[in-house]
């Protein structure tokens, strides 16, 4: 089954979101003082990298040139804002976690938009659903952290 251009564009956007998520979590890991958050952020960065690579591979397996490993302008802007906020708040763990929550909510929205499509191949729907569930789990953990503070 060949992929239509709209779906290809949407999948390439998810690659960008995955790369931005990886870089964002890596940046967040550098900014937190909590060892638990450091570990959680490093795991989330690895997860986002694996997700982006899985989508790249799916595209490649379906005859689409494999997208490069680069994030988007919005992600770079978000990381710069995280850096500024972290500096202004003396690198508060809560501020860093809040920024990660925003990034994950955007990623979830992008995945949900694609999953609304009726014509997704079954294997792609499964792949994207698995990614979405992992991001939602990370978001839940971050929100629990914020509730406890």
mmCIF file of C-alpha atoms in Angstrom:
data_model
loop_
_atom_site.group_PDB
_atom_site.id
_atom_site.type_symbol
_atom_site.label_atom_id
_atom_site.label_comp_id
_atom_site.label_asym_id
_atom_site.label_seq_id
_atom_site.Cartn_x
_atom_site.Cartn_y
_atom_site.Cartn_z
ATOM 1 C CA UNK A 1 0.000 0.000 0.000
ATOM 2 C CA UNK A 2 1.426 3.356 -0.967
ATOM 3 C CA UNK A 3 1.153 6.238 1.437
ATOM 4 C CA UNK A 4 -0.565 9.435 0.330
ATOM 5 C CA UNK A 5 1.242 12.763 0.541
ATOM 6 C CA UNK A 6 -0.865 14.030 3.448
ATOM 7 C CA UNK A 7 -0.019 10.975 5.532
ATOM 8 C CA UNK A 8 3.662 11.189 4.580
ATOM 9 C CA UNK A 9 3.702 14.832 5.683
ATOM 10 C CA UNK A 10 1.989 13.934 8.953
ATOM 11 C CA UNK A 11 4.475 11.152 9.645
ATOM 12 C CA UNK A 12 7.403 13.418 8.849
ATOM 13 C CA UNK A 13 5.916 15.911 11.313
ATOM 14 C CA UNK A 14 5.872 13.166 13.970
ATOM 15 C CA UNK A 15 9.556 12.526 13.268
ATOM 16 C CA UNK A 16 10.230 16.206 13.915
ATOM 17 C CA UNK A 17 8.171 16.055 17.113
ATOM 18 C CA UNK A 18 10.114 12.976 18.237
ATOM 19 C CA UNK A 19 13.462 14.646 17.617
ATOM 20 C CA UNK A 20 12.281 17.802 19.373
ATOM 21 C CA UNK A 21 11.082 15.671 22.294
ATOM 22 C CA UNK A 22 14.405 13.864 22.508
ATOM 23 C CA UNK A 23 16.352 17.116 22.473
ATOM 24 C CA UNK A 24 13.917 18.750 24.906
ATOM 25 C CA UNK A 25 14.171 15.934 27.419
ATOM 26 C CA UNK A 26 17.949 15.892 27.066
ATOM 27 C CA UNK A 27 18.006 19.625 27.820
ATOM 28 C CA UNK A 28 15.598 19.128 30.735
ATOM 29 C CA UNK A 29 17.826 16.380 32.171
ATOM 30 C CA UNK A 30 20.720 18.849 32.220
ATOM 31 C CA UNK A 31 18.636 21.347 34.185
ATOM 32 C CA UNK A 32 17.084 19.337 37.024
ATOM 33 C CA UNK A 33 18.544 18.665 40.445
ATOM 34 C CA UNK A 34 16.428 15.580 41.213
ATOM 35 C CA UNK A 35 18.143 12.292 40.381
ATOM 36 C CA UNK A 36 14.731 10.683 39.813
ATOM 37 C CA UNK A 37 13.780 13.349 37.273
ATOM 38 C CA UNK A 38 17.181 13.053 35.620
ATOM 39 C CA UNK A 39 16.630 9.331 35.110
ATOM 40 C CA UNK A 40 13.048 9.833 33.941
ATOM 41 C CA UNK A 41 14.082 12.532 31.453
ATOM 42 C CA UNK A 42 16.951 10.447 30.080
ATOM 43 C CA UNK A 43 14.550 7.527 29.554
ATOM 44 C CA UNK A 44 12.011 9.820 27.868
ATOM 45 C CA UNK A 45 14.727 11.219 25.568
ATOM 46 C CA UNK A 46 15.701 7.691 24.551
ATOM 47 C CA UNK A 47 12.052 6.778 24.021
ATOM 48 C CA UNK A 48 11.445 9.784 21.747
ATOM 49 C CA UNK A 49 14.556 8.892 19.735
ATOM 50 C CA UNK A 50 13.323 5.316 19.281
ATOM 51 C CA UNK A 51 9.867 6.567 18.262
ATOM 52 C CA UNK A 52 11.262 8.971 15.660
ATOM 53 C CA UNK A 53 13.516 6.253 14.253
ATOM 54 C CA UNK A 54 10.621 3.780 14.058
ATOM 55 C CA UNK A 55 8.596 6.258 11.994
ATOM 56 C CA UNK A 56 11.621 6.994 9.771
ATOM 57 C CA UNK A 57 11.993 3.259 9.197
ATOM 58 C CA UNK A 58 8.277 2.872 8.440
ATOM 59 C CA UNK A 59 8.510 5.610 5.828
ATOM 60 C CA UNK A 60 11.631 4.057 4.320
ATOM 61 C CA UNK A 61 10.018 0.609 4.181
ATOM 62 C CA UNK A 62 7.139 2.181 2.263
ATOM 63 C CA UNK A 63 9.318 3.803 -0.385
ATOM 64 C CA UNK A 64 9.631 7.259 1.143
ATOM 65 C CA UNK A 65 13.075 8.809 1.499
ATOM 66 C CA UNK A 66 14.099 8.460 5.121
ATOM 67 C CA UNK A 67 13.803 11.861 6.826
ATOM 68 C CA UNK A 68 16.935 13.285 8.377
ATOM 69 C CA UNK A 69 17.409 13.470 12.130
ATOM 70 C CA UNK A 70 16.520 17.076 12.768
ATOM 71 C CA UNK A 71 13.992 18.856 14.864
ATOM 72 C CA UNK A 72 11.840 21.799 14.045
ATOM 73 C CA UNK A 73 12.101 25.512 14.688
ATOM 74 C CA UNK A 74 9.312 25.311 17.260
ATOM 75 C CA UNK A 75 11.235 22.738 19.266
ATOM 76 C CA UNK A 76 14.392 24.834 19.197
ATOM 77 C CA UNK A 77 12.390 27.835 20.333
ATOM 78 C CA UNK A 78 10.810 25.803 23.140
ATOM 79 C CA UNK A 79 14.235 24.623 24.343
ATOM 80 C CA UNK A 80 15.552 28.200 24.310
ATOM 81 C CA UNK A 81 12.518 29.316 26.302
ATOM 82 C CA UNK A 82 13.090 26.446 28.741
ATOM 83 C CA UNK A 83 16.667 27.631 29.189
ATOM 84 C CA UNK A 84 15.550 31.221 29.862
ATOM 85 C CA UNK A 85 12.800 30.133 32.266
ATOM 86 C CA UNK A 86 15.197 27.802 34.018
ATOM 87 C CA UNK A 87 17.740 30.578 34.457
ATOM 88 C CA UNK A 88 15.179 33.049 35.738
ATOM 89 C CA UNK A 89 13.776 30.522 38.220
ATOM 90 C CA UNK A 90 17.193 29.246 39.346
ATOM 91 C CA UNK A 91 16.563 26.068 37.358
ATOM 92 C CA UNK A 92 13.563 24.994 39.411
ATOM 93 C CA UNK A 93 12.649 21.359 38.786
ATOM 94 C CA UNK A 94 8.972 22.321 38.785
ATOM 95 C CA UNK A 95 9.496 24.867 35.996
ATOM 96 C CA UNK A 96 11.386 22.292 33.927
ATOM 97 C CA UNK A 97 8.703 19.641 34.463
ATOM 98 C CA UNK A 98 5.978 22.137 33.500
ATOM 99 C CA UNK A 99 7.755 22.827 30.217
ATOM 100 C CA UNK A 100 8.006 19.097 29.519
ATOM 101 C CA UNK A 101 4.275 18.743 30.186
ATOM 102 C CA UNK A 102 3.589 21.329 27.490
ATOM 103 C CA UNK A 103 5.786 19.514 24.987
ATOM 104 C CA UNK A 104 4.159 16.165 25.685
ATOM 105 C CA UNK A 105 0.664 17.629 25.349
ATOM 106 C CA UNK A 106 1.583 18.970 21.905
ATOM 107 C CA UNK A 107 2.987 15.590 20.881
ATOM 108 C CA UNK A 108 -0.150 13.806 22.096
ATOM 109 C CA UNK A 109 -2.334 16.156 20.083
ATOM 110 C CA UNK A 110 -0.306 15.499 16.918
ATOM 111 C CA UNK A 111 -0.548 11.721 17.385
ATOM 112 C CA UNK A 112 -4.282 11.892 18.089
ATOM 113 C CA UNK A 113 -4.849 13.936 14.925
ATOM 114 C CA UNK A 114 -3.173 11.298 12.771
ATOM 115 C CA UNK A 115 -4.907 8.420 14.538
ATOM 116 C CA UNK A 116 -8.288 9.960 13.630
ATOM 117 C CA UNK A 117 -7.610 9.052 9.990
ATOM 118 C CA UNK A 118 -9.744 6.157 8.803
ATOM 119 C CA UNK A 119 -7.350 4.892 6.138
ATOM 120 C CA UNK A 120 -4.296 4.190 8.296
ATOM 121 C CA UNK A 121 -2.678 0.827 7.625
ATOM 122 C CA UNK A 122 -3.137 -1.506 10.596
ATOM 123 C CA UNK A 123 0.595 -1.813 11.322
ATOM 124 C CA UNK A 124 1.002 1.959 11.298
ATOM 125 C CA UNK A 125 -2.004 2.466 13.575
ATOM 126 C CA UNK A 126 -0.477 -0.028 16.049
ATOM 127 C CA UNK A 127 2.920 1.690 15.924
ATOM 128 C CA UNK A 128 1.449 5.153 16.485
ATOM 129 C CA UNK A 129 -0.899 3.937 19.219
ATOM 130 C CA UNK A 130 2.054 2.405 21.079
ATOM 131 C CA UNK A 131 3.961 5.697 20.792
ATOM 132 C CA UNK A 132 0.940 7.670 21.971
ATOM 133 C CA UNK A 133 0.476 5.427 25.006
ATOM 134 C CA UNK A 134 4.143 5.843 25.994
ATOM 135 C CA UNK A 135 3.918 9.634 25.720
ATOM 136 C CA UNK A 136 0.663 9.664 27.695
ATOM 137 C CA UNK A 137 2.329 7.574 30.411
ATOM 138 C CA UNK A 138 5.241 10.012 30.609
ATOM 139 C CA UNK A 139 2.796 12.919 30.785
ATOM 140 C CA UNK A 140 0.863 11.249 33.603
ATOM 141 C CA UNK A 141 4.086 10.801 35.599
ATOM 142 C CA UNK A 142 5.007 14.459 35.097
ATOM 143 C CA UNK A 143 1.557 15.636 36.126
ATOM 144 C CA UNK A 144 1.746 13.460 39.259
ATOM 145 C CA UNK A 145 5.092 15.053 40.091
ATOM 146 C CA UNK A 146 3.551 18.528 39.777
ATOM 147 C CA UNK A 147 0.580 17.560 41.953
ATOM 148 C CA UNK A 148 2.928 16.416 44.692
ATOM 149 C CA UNK A 149 4.790 19.761 44.717
#
